[in-house]
Amino acid sequence: MSLLEGEREAIIKHVDEILKNYRNDRENLIPILQETQERLGYLPGLAMELISKEINVPAVDVFSLATFYNQFRLNPPGKHQIKVCMGTACYMVGGQIALESFERRLNIKEGETTPDRNFSLERVACVGCCSIAPVVVVDEVIEGKVTPTRVDGLMLSLETEIAREQKEAEATEKRQEKGV
Amino acid sequence: MGAASTDFYENLKLKAIEKMDALKQKPLVLIGMATCGKAAGAVKISETFKKEIKNKGLDAQVIEVGCMGYCYAEPLAIIAKPGFPPLCYGHLDEDLVKRLVEDFLVNDDPCYEFAMVAIEPNEIFPTFTDFPRGAYEQKIILEHCGFIDPEDIDHYIAKEGYAALAKVLTMPPEEVLAEIKAANLRGRGGAGFPAGSKWETSWRQKESIKFVICNADEGDPGAFMDRSILESNPHQVIEGLIICAYAVGAVKGYFYIRAEYPQAIRTVKIALQQAREKGLLGNSILGSSFAFDIEVFQGSGAFVCGEASALVNSMEGKMGIPEPRPPRLAVSGFRGKPTVLNNVKTFCYVPLIIRNGADWFKSIGTPGSPGTAVFTLVGKVANPGVVEVPMGTTLRQLIYDVGEGIPAEKQFKAVQIGGPSGGCLPESSLDVPIDFDSLKEAGAMMGSGGLVVLDEDDCMVGIARYFLEFTQKESCGKCTFCRLGTKHMLDMLNNITAGKEKDLGVLDKLQELAEDISLGSLCNLGKTAPNPVLTTLRYFRDEYEAHITEGRCPALMCKDLIVYFIAPEKCSKLCNVCVGSCPVEAIYTRDDGLKAINQEKCVKCNNCLKACPPQYNAVIKLSPPEKLKERESE
């Protein structure tokens, strides 16, 4: 996915700040990547290159770590993150059905982000709420006993929220134009 | 130095008890706020309690505790009001909270009709031990979970916490080792290796720098005991880790916690800081000359990192790939130094063994596997939760007495034990006692403690496929058999569940390949990956055969082998619920008013089956799909 306007500068600034806090040691590589992802939401190629130079570890090694561990993502997260639990208990009572409903609704596959970057869809291993399976985590809020109908409901409310925000943003823009 | 550390500790304990006594003078509300509780809505419940108490101007305190293990009744709260037995209330909602505040906290009516159980023995209300579950459960490491504030070290100290550490500091390390060895404490990570021998090997190494690591990289899907313990009673684990460090002579310890457990990481960090402030960690522990500190390392989510050498590699900033052994970690581990690595639960037992003695520990459980077993009991069971039973309890007791059986009058089919490395055991194996050796004999494995109950609606081929898909994804790729063999097995299973496999010979191939993978893999991930397939082949071969020869899924679960159908004799013409429930508009009304499904549009999402009102139950699943023609022509 290509970088948005101003994203390049933001990446350089954040990575610089993070690297200042760590000793220049390979043992710190995973914590550095974790903090980078925490701040930027994902690991852009540029960030990994910068880190590799600073820590003096070949870029391919940094990339291999980023792809080996499940925690790291190479795609930017959507504005709204949807995670479908695929632990045993959820799988058995319809986790797959919930995942497919989201895939159908969003027209993307798991692990992807919609082109407008509004939504990203992931499958996660057990979130530890097996007694209310199947579980979906939408923007850190846990939803239990999810059915396709509930998926529709969740998506409708998120889409309404986005539409409202857009409208407000447009209105503010217009006001500002008038003010000028 | 011995006497000094005892005095130091007695002083800490005295202050903690004073603080707790003062706290008990007013009404207390304890709310279960571990991740599972929060998921069930405990945050809202806590806010409502605080708001209502403030509105009424009461002098009562709300304390956020960890997990009590009664997942089915979340959100949960305990109300302890002086003059009444402490009572536990489950299935809370805002209205019930308001009523409890008004009736109980203000007006002295405990609303017994809503109370689940009393926490302490009393004359009025039954306690946990009066229920079947209580008769089988024996909580020793979970004893305080959910009843103490995990973010206040004094709660733990007041319950004899860190007394074992004070005692250990007066003993030579050899004696500590001897006690752990005498207790025959076996590692709770899954394999059951004796912790005492591991510690002793490390102790024998003549190195000045040694490490101890607590493995909290709990990766089994469907298991969350370790998270629950870390979020509910972190100090018990910390105390065990410090005692281990003292016994082997380690200078530094680590918690390896997976990053998916943010609350556990936060709770442990707070606990470590409080332990430092109290002089229980740092340069002079309890005023003695013993120096030791602990850090938290966040695991990045790789199942294979539960394997000791892979875990150490990942801590060194490399990919988590296992190494051949020997040398064992206890000889050469993290940074090439002797390292003891044990599971969260293993460390939990340590303070208890030191305090009560090895003989006490051996009096619980079986001679070969002393102590208790902690499980997350989930799946098709009436009362899921985190349970602790003595080793030797049978699976039947665990499922039917502790978990109270299968809900909705369904038939028990199998129990999956040990996660992706374990196996599925059928009804005939239910009398197998739970201990490391008996389970291995039955083809499953203790694992770290996930226990999933399956009923007649679960397809055993599908379950085997699910676990194999998991291990196949998580294979680190080092050994060819594990990397390619699991992929090939998964392809075979995918074909079977999709109805594309018509030759029964594939089952022998599966069996052969599974055995080869076990032999040809270096670490336990590969060695045990075929277990779910092997056990289902052994106990549920008929289901595999039905898929292959008849194209039929007996449990009606494999999507490619079923169709949805609306039975005309059951359908009420006047109801439109199914039409509205379909996300792809596949259901339509026929000219005669009955509903029908357009099979070409249907995505088999199961929504209409759930939506159809129970008085009709007209939506049914048919397998094999050819049955549809028969039904349609009727």
PDB file of N, CA, C and O in Angstrom, chain A residues 26-27 30-31 34 64-65 68-72 86-88 91-93 97 100 104 123 126-132 142 147-149 152, chain B residues 39 71 221-222 224 227 259 298 300-302 314-320 335 378 380 384 454 463 465-467 473-474 559 583 603 605 607:
ATOM      1  N   ARG A  26      20.982  -6.235  19.125  1.00  0.00           N
ATOM      2  CA  ARG A  26      19.997  -7.062  18.442  1.00  0.00           C
ATOM      3  C   ARG A  26      18.896  -7.550  19.389  1.00  0.00           C
ATOM      4  O   ARG A  26      17.750  -7.735  18.995  1.00  0.00           O
ATOM      5  N   GLU A  27      19.262  -7.749  20.665  1.00  0.00           N
ATOM      6  CA  GLU A  27      18.271  -8.226  21.622  1.00  0.00           C
ATOM      7  C   GLU A  27      17.073  -7.283  21.727  1.00  0.00           C
ATOM      8  O   GLU A  27      16.007  -7.679  22.165  1.00  0.00           O
ATOM      9  N   ILE A  30      13.093  -6.931  18.739  1.00  0.00           N
ATOM     10  CA  ILE A  30      11.645  -7.195  18.842  1.00  0.00           C
ATOM     11  C   ILE A  30      10.937  -6.084  19.622  1.00  0.00           C
ATOM     12  O   ILE A  30       9.931  -5.554  19.155  1.00  0.00           O
ATOM     13  N   PRO A  31      11.472  -5.677  20.805  1.00  0.00           N
ATOM     14  CA  PRO A  31      10.820  -4.548  21.473  1.00  0.00           C
ATOM     15  C   PRO A  31      10.744  -3.283  20.603  1.00  0.00           C
ATOM     16  O   PRO A  31       9.740  -2.571  20.643  1.00  0.00           O
ATOM     17  N   GLN A  34       7.992  -3.769  18.173  1.00  0.00           N
ATOM     18  CA  GLN A  34       6.700  -3.692  18.861  1.00  0.00           C
ATOM     19  C   GLN A  34       6.300  -2.237  19.088  1.00  0.00           C
ATOM     20  O   GLN A  34       5.154  -1.850  18.874  1.00  0.00           O
ATOM     21  N   SER A  64      12.458 -10.716   8.134  1.00  0.00           N
ATOM     22  CA  SER A  64      12.108 -12.098   8.472  1.00  0.00           C
ATOM     23  C   SER A  64      11.460 -12.159   9.859  1.00  0.00           C
ATOM     24  O   SER A  64      10.536 -12.927  10.089  1.00  0.00           O
ATOM     25  N   LEU A  65      11.925 -11.319  10.780  1.00  0.00           N
ATOM     26  CA  LEU A  65      11.272 -11.266  12.092  1.00  0.00           C
ATOM     27  C   LEU A  65       9.840 -10.761  11.952  1.00  0.00           C
ATOM     28  O   LEU A  65       8.910 -11.314  12.539  1.00  0.00           O
ATOM     29  N   PHE A  68       7.764 -13.484  10.607  1.00  0.00           N
ATOM     30  CA  PHE A  68       7.705 -14.720  11.401  1.00  0.00           C
ATOM     31  C   PHE A  68       6.654 -14.610  12.504  1.00  0.00           C
ATOM     32  O   PHE A  68       5.901 -15.534  12.747  1.00  0.00           O
ATOM     33  N   TYR A  69       6.628 -13.470  13.171  1.00  0.00           N
ATOM     34  CA  TYR A  69       5.733 -13.331  14.328  1.00  0.00           C
ATOM     35  C   TYR A  69       4.358 -12.800  13.925  1.00  0.00           C
ATOM     36  O   TYR A  69       4.263 -11.848  13.143  1.00  0.00           O
ATOM     37  N   ASN A  70       3.336 -13.413  14.486  1.00  0.00           N
ATOM     38  CA  ASN A  70       1.959 -13.061  14.122  1.00  0.00           C
ATOM     39  C   ASN A  70       1.585 -11.640  14.501  1.00  0.00           C
ATOM     40  O   ASN A  70       0.695 -11.045  13.923  1.00  0.00           O
ATOM     41  N   GLN A  71       2.256 -11.114  15.531  1.00  0.00           N
ATOM     42  CA  GLN A  71       1.846  -9.810  16.051  1.00  0.00           C
ATOM     43  C   GLN A  71       2.046  -8.689  15.020  1.00  0.00           C
ATOM     44  O   GLN A  71       1.311  -7.709  15.016  1.00  0.00           O
ATOM     45  N   PHE A  72       3.075  -8.854  14.165  1.00  0.00           N
ATOM     46  CA  PHE A  72       3.427  -7.750  13.280  1.00  0.00           C
ATOM     47  C   PHE A  72       2.593  -7.749  12.015  1.00  0.00           C
ATOM     48  O   PHE A  72       2.329  -8.792  11.416  1.00  0.00           O
ATOM     49  N   MET A  86     -10.728 -16.988  16.377  1.00  0.00           N
ATOM     50  CA  MET A  86     -10.759 -18.323  15.782  1.00  0.00           C
ATOM     51  C   MET A  86     -10.204 -19.351  16.764  1.00  0.00           C
ATOM     52  O   MET A  86      -9.567 -20.317  16.368  1.00  0.00           O
ATOM     53  N   GLY A  87     -10.410 -19.093  18.044  1.00  0.00           N
ATOM     54  CA  GLY A  87     -10.062 -20.102  19.042  1.00  0.00           C
ATOM     55  C   GLY A  87     -10.994 -21.295  18.882  1.00  0.00           C
ATOM     56  O   GLY A  87     -12.010 -21.217  18.179  1.00  0.00           O
ATOM     57  N   THR A  88     -10.677 -22.391  19.547  1.00  0.00           N
ATOM     58  CA  THR A  88     -11.448 -23.618  19.357  1.00  0.00           C
ATOM     59  C   THR A  88     -12.938 -23.418  19.632  1.00  0.00           C
ATOM     60  O   THR A  88     -13.784 -23.801  18.826  1.00  0.00           O
ATOM     61  N   TYR A  91     -14.549 -21.290  16.932  1.00  0.00           N
ATOM     62  CA  TYR A  91     -14.598 -21.977  15.645  1.00  0.00           C
ATOM     63  C   TYR A  91     -15.780 -22.943  15.604  1.00  0.00           C
ATOM     64  O   TYR A  91     -16.495 -23.038  14.624  1.00  0.00           O
ATOM     65  N   MET A  92     -15.976 -23.653  16.728  1.00  0.00           N
ATOM     66  CA  MET A  92     -16.989 -24.691  16.772  1.00  0.00           C
ATOM     67  C   MET A  92     -18.406 -24.164  16.668  1.00  0.00           C
ATOM     68  O   MET A  92     -19.300 -24.857  16.219  1.00  0.00           O
ATOM     69  N   VAL A  93     -18.623 -22.940  17.151  1.00  0.00           N
ATOM     70  CA  VAL A  93     -19.996 -22.441  17.149  1.00  0.00           C
ATOM     71  C   VAL A  93     -20.200 -21.321  16.133  1.00  0.00           C
ATOM     72  O   VAL A  93     -21.119 -20.534  16.264  1.00  0.00           O
ATOM     73  N   ILE A  97     -18.278 -18.591  10.271  1.00  0.00           N
ATOM     74  CA  ILE A  97     -19.453 -17.958   9.667  1.00  0.00           C
ATOM     75  C   ILE A  97     -19.405 -16.447   9.864  1.00  0.00           C
ATOM     76  O   ILE A  97     -19.679 -15.671   8.952  1.00  0.00           O
ATOM     77  N   GLU A 100     -16.742 -15.037   7.521  1.00  0.00           N
ATOM     78  CA  GLU A 100     -17.219 -14.982   6.132  1.00  0.00           C
ATOM     79  C   GLU A 100     -18.225 -13.856   5.944  1.00  0.00           C
ATOM     80  O   GLU A 100     -18.253 -13.210   4.900  1.00  0.00           O
ATOM     81  N   ARG A 104     -17.764 -10.926   3.258  1.00  0.00           N
ATOM     82  CA  ARG A 104     -18.782 -10.645   2.255  1.00  0.00           C
ATOM     83  C   ARG A 104     -19.199  -9.181   2.324  1.00  0.00           C
ATOM     84  O   ARG A 104     -19.290  -8.485   1.333  1.00  0.00           O
ATOM     85  N   ARG A 123      -8.103 -12.378  11.594  1.00  0.00           N
ATOM     86  CA  ARG A 123      -8.529 -13.460  12.475  1.00  0.00           C
ATOM     87  C   ARG A 123      -7.500 -13.529  13.594  1.00  0.00           C
ATOM     88  O   ARG A 123      -6.317 -13.354  13.364  1.00  0.00           O
ATOM     89  N   CYS A 126      -7.332 -17.331  20.183  1.00  0.00           N
ATOM     90  CA  CYS A 126      -8.208 -17.136  21.331  1.00  0.00           C
ATOM     91  C   CYS A 126      -8.013 -15.808  22.059  1.00  0.00           C
ATOM     92  O   CYS A 126      -6.916 -15.447  22.427  1.00  0.00           O
ATOM     93  N   VAL A 127      -9.109 -15.058  22.248  1.00  0.00           N
ATOM     94  CA  VAL A 127      -9.030 -13.860  23.075  1.00  0.00           C
ATOM     95  C   VAL A 127      -9.455 -14.185  24.517  1.00  0.00           C
ATOM     96  O   VAL A 127      -9.511 -13.301  25.355  1.00  0.00           O
ATOM     97  N   GLY A 128      -9.745 -15.439  24.779  1.00  0.00           N
ATOM     98  CA  GLY A 128     -10.014 -15.869  26.152  1.00  0.00           C
ATOM     99  C   GLY A 128     -11.408 -15.550  26.650  1.00  0.00           C
ATOM    100  O   GLY A 128     -11.610 -15.361  27.835  1.00  0.00           O
ATOM    101  N   CYS A 129     -12.384 -15.465  25.762  1.00  0.00           N
ATOM    102  CA  CYS A 129     -13.752 -15.219  26.213  1.00  0.00           C
ATOM    103  C   CYS A 129     -14.630 -16.341  25.715  1.00  0.00           C
ATOM    104  O   CYS A 129     -15.730 -16.126  25.198  1.00  0.00           O
ATOM    105  N   CYS A 130     -14.124 -17.567  25.870  1.00  0.00           N
ATOM    106  CA  CYS A 130     -14.744 -18.728  25.247  1.00  0.00           C
ATOM    107  C   CYS A 130     -16.188 -18.933  25.661  1.00  0.00           C
ATOM    108  O   CYS A 130     -16.943 -19.590  24.955  1.00  0.00           O
ATOM    109  N   SER A 131     -16.579 -18.398  26.835  1.00  0.00           N
ATOM    110  CA  SER A 131     -17.930 -18.698  27.283  1.00  0.00           C
ATOM    111  C   SER A 131     -18.982 -17.878  26.552  1.00  0.00           C
ATOM    112  O   SER A 131     -20.158 -18.137  26.697  1.00  0.00           O
ATOM    113  N   ILE A 132     -18.565 -16.860  25.760  1.00  0.00           N
ATOM    114  CA  ILE A 132     -19.561 -16.108  24.998  1.00  0.00           C
ATOM    115  C   ILE A 132     -19.289 -16.235  23.492  1.00  0.00           C
ATOM    116  O   ILE A 132     -19.571 -15.340  22.708  1.00  0.00           O
ATOM    117  N   ILE A 142     -15.414  -5.962  22.842  1.00  0.00           N
ATOM    118  CA  ILE A 142     -15.670  -7.370  22.576  1.00  0.00           C
ATOM    119  C   ILE A 142     -17.160  -7.635  22.415  1.00  0.00           C
ATOM    120  O   ILE A 142     -17.969  -7.230  23.239  1.00  0.00           O
ATOM    121  N   THR A 147     -23.768 -13.387  15.273  1.00  0.00           N
ATOM    122  CA  THR A 147     -24.410 -14.074  14.153  1.00  0.00           C
ATOM    123  C   THR A 147     -24.288 -13.164  12.925  1.00  0.00           C
ATOM    124  O   THR A 147     -23.951 -11.995  13.066  1.00  0.00           O
ATOM    125  N   PRO A 148     -24.595 -13.683  11.714  1.00  0.00           N
ATOM    126  CA  PRO A 148     -24.548 -12.802  10.540  1.00  0.00           C
ATOM    127  C   PRO A 148     -25.439 -11.568  10.696  1.00  0.00           C
ATOM    128  O   PRO A 148     -25.091 -10.490  10.223  1.00  0.00           O
ATOM    129  N   THR A 149     -26.564 -11.698  11.375  1.00  0.00           N
ATOM    130  CA  THR A 149     -27.433 -10.542  11.577  1.00  0.00           C
ATOM    131  C   THR A 149     -26.725  -9.482  12.406  1.00  0.00           C
ATOM    132  O   THR A 149     -26.790  -8.287  12.134  1.00  0.00           O
ATOM    133  N   ASP A 152     -24.266  -7.613  10.347  1.00  0.00           N
ATOM    134  CA  ASP A 152     -24.911  -6.541   9.601  1.00  0.00           C
ATOM    135  C   ASP A 152     -25.162  -5.333  10.486  1.00  0.00           C
ATOM    136  O   ASP A 152     -24.916  -4.199  10.090  1.00  0.00           O
TER     137      ASP A 152
ATOM    138  N   ALA B  39     -14.979  -8.582  29.133  1.00  0.00           N
ATOM    139  CA  ALA B  39     -15.666  -8.925  27.889  1.00  0.00           C
ATOM    140  C   ALA B  39     -17.153  -9.105  28.140  1.00  0.00           C
ATOM    141  O   ALA B  39     -17.979  -8.793  27.296  1.00  0.00           O
ATOM    142  N   CYS B  71     -16.804 -18.462  34.675  1.00  0.00           N
ATOM    143  CA  CYS B  71     -17.027 -17.707  33.435  1.00  0.00           C
ATOM    144  C   CYS B  71     -18.499 -17.651  33.051  1.00  0.00           C
ATOM    145  O   CYS B  71     -18.968 -16.680  32.494  1.00  0.00           O
ATOM    146  N   PRO B 221      -5.135 -22.286  21.342  1.00  0.00           N
ATOM    147  CA  PRO B 221      -6.437 -21.658  21.200  1.00  0.00           C
ATOM    148  C   PRO B 221      -7.412 -22.331  22.162  1.00  0.00           C
ATOM    149  O   PRO B 221      -7.500 -23.550  22.178  1.00  0.00           O
ATOM    150  N   GLY B 222      -8.091 -21.568  22.966  1.00  0.00           N
ATOM    151  CA  GLY B 222      -9.058 -22.161  23.884  1.00  0.00           C
ATOM    152  C   GLY B 222      -8.517 -22.391  25.279  1.00  0.00           C
ATOM    153  O   GLY B 222      -9.156 -23.030  26.094  1.00  0.00           O
ATOM    154  N   PHE B 224      -6.798 -20.348  28.671  1.00  0.00           N
ATOM    155  CA  PHE B 224      -6.444 -19.025  29.194  1.00  0.00           C
ATOM    156  C   PHE B 224      -6.194 -19.030  30.702  1.00  0.00           C
ATOM    157  O   PHE B 224      -6.373 -18.038  31.376  1.00  0.00           O
ATOM    158  N   ARG B 227      -3.204 -16.676  31.712  1.00  0.00           N
ATOM    159  CA  ARG B 227      -3.610 -15.271  31.688  1.00  0.00           C
ATOM    160  C   ARG B 227      -4.444 -14.953  32.922  1.00  0.00           C
ATOM    161  O   ARG B 227      -4.237 -13.944  33.591  1.00  0.00           O
ATOM    162  N   ALA B 259       2.111 -10.748  23.702  1.00  0.00           N
ATOM    163  CA  ALA B 259       1.647  -9.370  23.562  1.00  0.00           C
ATOM    164  C   ALA B 259       0.131  -9.275  23.449  1.00  0.00           C
ATOM    165  O   ALA B 259      -0.445  -8.219  23.665  1.00  0.00           O
ATOM    166  N   GLN B 298       7.812  -9.033  26.077  1.00  0.00           N
ATOM    167  CA  GLN B 298       6.557  -9.329  25.386  1.00  0.00           C
ATOM    168  C   GLN B 298       6.785 -10.250  24.207  1.00  0.00           C
ATOM    169  O   GLN B 298       7.507  -9.898  23.288  1.00  0.00           O
ATOM    170  N   SER B 300       5.823 -12.117  20.753  1.00  0.00           N
ATOM    171  CA  SER B 300       5.164 -11.507  19.602  1.00  0.00           C
ATOM    172  C   SER B 300       4.171 -12.413  18.900  1.00  0.00           C
ATOM    173  O   SER B 300       3.828 -12.173  17.759  1.00  0.00           O
ATOM    174  N   GLY B 301       3.743 -13.445  19.587  1.00  0.00           N
ATOM    175  CA  GLY B 301       2.707 -14.254  18.982  1.00  0.00           C
ATOM    176  C   GLY B 301       3.239 -15.268  17.994  1.00  0.00           C
ATOM    177  O   GLY B 301       3.055 -15.132  16.792  1.00  0.00           O
ATOM    178  N   ALA B 302       3.963 -16.265  18.473  1.00  0.00           N
ATOM    179  CA  ALA B 302       4.325 -17.402  17.643  1.00  0.00           C
ATOM    180  C   ALA B 302       4.154 -18.611  18.548  1.00  0.00           C
ATOM    181  O   ALA B 302       4.762 -18.694  19.608  1.00  0.00           O
ATOM    182  N   SER B 314      13.867 -16.115  20.574  1.00  0.00           N
ATOM    183  CA  SER B 314      13.094 -14.908  20.308  1.00  0.00           C
ATOM    184  C   SER B 314      13.475 -13.800  21.292  1.00  0.00           C
ATOM    185  O   SER B 314      13.465 -12.630  20.947  1.00  0.00           O
ATOM    186  N   MET B 315      13.858 -14.180  22.512  1.00  0.00           N
ATOM    187  CA  MET B 315      14.314 -13.147  23.465  1.00  0.00           C
ATOM    188  C   MET B 315      15.636 -12.529  23.033  1.00  0.00           C
ATOM    189  O   MET B 315      15.979 -11.425  23.415  1.00  0.00           O
ATOM    190  N   GLU B 316      16.396 -13.289  22.230  1.00  0.00           N
ATOM    191  CA  GLU B 316      17.675 -12.762  21.757  1.00  0.00           C
ATOM    192  C   GLU B 316      17.508 -11.985  20.453  1.00  0.00           C
ATOM    193  O   GLU B 316      18.496 -11.616  19.818  1.00  0.00           O
ATOM    194  N   GLY B 317      16.266 -11.748  20.046  1.00  0.00           N
ATOM    195  CA  GLY B 317      16.025 -10.940  18.855  1.00  0.00           C
ATOM    196  C   GLY B 317      16.099 -11.722  17.570  1.00  0.00           C
ATOM    197  O   GLY B 317      16.344 -11.159  16.510  1.00  0.00           O
ATOM    198  N   LYS B 318      15.925 -13.046  17.685  1.00  0.00           N
ATOM    199  CA  LYS B 318      15.957 -13.854  16.465  1.00  0.00           C
ATOM    200  C   LYS B 318      14.581 -14.458  16.230  1.00  0.00           C
ATOM    201  O   LYS B 318      13.675 -14.322  17.045  1.00  0.00           O
ATOM    202  N   MET B 319      14.463 -15.180  15.100  1.00  0.00           N
ATOM    203  CA  MET B 319      13.217 -15.894  14.858  1.00  0.00           C
ATOM    204  C   MET B 319      13.098 -17.017  15.888  1.00  0.00           C
ATOM    205  O   MET B 319      14.104 -17.591  16.298  1.00  0.00           O
ATOM    206  N   GLY B 320      11.870 -17.305  16.301  1.00  0.00           N
ATOM    207  CA  GLY B 320      11.677 -18.330  17.317  1.00  0.00           C
ATOM    208  C   GLY B 320      11.749 -19.718  16.710  1.00  0.00           C
ATOM    209  O   GLY B 320      10.735 -20.348  16.461  1.00  0.00           O
ATOM    210  N   ARG B 335      21.390 -16.181  26.345  1.00  0.00           N
ATOM    211  CA  ARG B 335      22.758 -15.642  26.227  1.00  0.00           C
ATOM    212  C   ARG B 335      23.816 -16.701  26.525  1.00  0.00           C
ATOM    213  O   ARG B 335      24.899 -16.390  27.042  1.00  0.00           O
ATOM    214  N   VAL B 378     -14.131 -25.459  28.419  1.00  0.00           N
ATOM    215  CA  VAL B 378     -14.959 -24.683  27.499  1.00  0.00           C
ATOM    216  C   VAL B 378     -15.636 -25.607  26.490  1.00  0.00           C
ATOM    217  O   VAL B 378     -15.481 -26.818  26.544  1.00  0.00           O
ATOM    218  N   LYS B 380     -18.977 -27.278  24.620  1.00  0.00           N
ATOM    219  CA  LYS B 380     -20.377 -27.629  24.864  1.00  0.00           C
ATOM    220  C   LYS B 380     -20.550 -28.178  26.282  1.00  0.00           C
ATOM    221  O   LYS B 380     -20.794 -29.368  26.478  1.00  0.00           O
ATOM    222  N   PRO B 384     -19.015 -23.453  31.809  1.00  0.00           N
ATOM    223  CA  PRO B 384     -17.597 -23.314  31.468  1.00  0.00           C
ATOM    224  C   PRO B 384     -16.875 -22.457  32.508  1.00  0.00           C
ATOM    225  O   PRO B 384     -17.501 -21.724  33.265  1.00  0.00           O
ATOM    226  N   LEU B 454     -16.950 -31.530  23.139  1.00  0.00           N
ATOM    227  CA  LEU B 454     -17.624 -31.542  21.841  1.00  0.00           C
ATOM    228  C   LEU B 454     -18.885 -32.392  21.927  1.00  0.00           C
ATOM    229  O   LEU B 454     -18.901 -33.416  22.601  1.00  0.00           O
ATOM    230  N   ILE B 463     -12.827 -30.911  13.244  1.00  0.00           N
ATOM    231  CA  ILE B 463     -12.022 -30.487  14.386  1.00  0.00           C
ATOM    232  C   ILE B 463     -10.547 -30.829  14.155  1.00  0.00           C
ATOM    233  O   ILE B 463      -9.656 -30.013  14.395  1.00  0.00           O
ATOM    234  N   ARG B 465      -9.118 -31.129  11.337  1.00  0.00           N
ATOM    235  CA  ARG B 465      -8.656 -30.218  10.293  1.00  0.00           C
ATOM    236  C   ARG B 465      -8.333 -28.840  10.881  1.00  0.00           C
ATOM    237  O   ARG B 465      -7.330 -28.225  10.565  1.00  0.00           O
ATOM    238  N   TYR B 466      -9.200 -28.389  11.778  1.00  0.00           N
ATOM    239  CA  TYR B 466      -9.003 -27.078  12.409  1.00  0.00           C
ATOM    240  C   TYR B 466      -7.665 -27.012  13.154  1.00  0.00           C
ATOM    241  O   TYR B 466      -6.889 -26.074  13.000  1.00  0.00           O
ATOM    242  N   PHE B 467      -7.380 -28.049  13.960  1.00  0.00           N
ATOM    243  CA  PHE B 467      -6.132 -28.029  14.734  1.00  0.00           C
ATOM    244  C   PHE B 467      -4.917 -28.167  13.829  1.00  0.00           C
ATOM    245  O   PHE B 467      -3.888 -27.554  14.059  1.00  0.00           O
ATOM    246  N   LYS B 473       0.096 -23.618  10.166  1.00  0.00           N
ATOM    247  CA  LYS B 473       0.433 -22.190  10.082  1.00  0.00           C
ATOM    248  C   LYS B 473       1.563 -21.839  11.030  1.00  0.00           C
ATOM    249  O   LYS B 473       2.379 -20.970  10.763  1.00  0.00           O
ATOM    250  N   GLU B 474       1.587 -22.477  12.191  1.00  0.00           N
ATOM    251  CA  GLU B 474       2.537 -22.096  13.229  1.00  0.00           C
ATOM    252  C   GLU B 474       3.857 -22.851  13.122  1.00  0.00           C
ATOM    253  O   GLU B 474       4.784 -22.585  13.884  1.00  0.00           O
ATOM    254  N   LYS B 559     -19.368 -27.616   5.476  1.00  0.00           N
ATOM    255  CA  LYS B 559     -20.190 -26.782   4.600  1.00  0.00           C
ATOM    256  C   LYS B 559     -20.425 -27.353   3.211  1.00  0.00           C
ATOM    257  O   LYS B 559     -21.507 -27.218   2.655  1.00  0.00           O
ATOM    258  N   PRO B 583     -28.781 -12.903   4.631  1.00  0.00           N
ATOM    259  CA  PRO B 583     -27.966 -11.755   4.230  1.00  0.00           C
ATOM    260  C   PRO B 583     -27.782 -11.650   2.720  1.00  0.00           C
ATOM    261  O   PRO B 583     -27.313 -10.645   2.222  1.00  0.00           O
ATOM    262  N   VAL B 603     -25.318 -18.972   1.009  1.00  0.00           N
ATOM    263  CA  VAL B 603     -23.906 -19.026   1.427  1.00  0.00           C
ATOM    264  C   VAL B 603     -23.747 -19.907   2.671  1.00  0.00           C
ATOM    265  O   VAL B 603     -22.691 -19.946   3.282  1.00  0.00           O
ATOM    266  N   CYS B 605     -24.889 -19.685   5.818  1.00  0.00           N
ATOM    267  CA  CYS B 605     -24.430 -18.930   6.989  1.00  0.00           C
ATOM    268  C   CYS B 605     -25.173 -19.355   8.247  1.00  0.00           C
ATOM    269  O   CYS B 605     -24.866 -18.868   9.327  1.00  0.00           O
ATOM    270  N   ASN B 607     -27.947 -18.568   9.348  1.00  0.00           N
ATOM    271  CA  ASN B 607     -28.764 -17.528   9.965  1.00  0.00           C
ATOM    272  C   ASN B 607     -30.244 -17.892   9.997  1.00  0.00           C
ATOM    273  O   ASN B 607     -30.917 -17.690  11.010  1.00  0.00           O
TER     274      ASN B 607
END
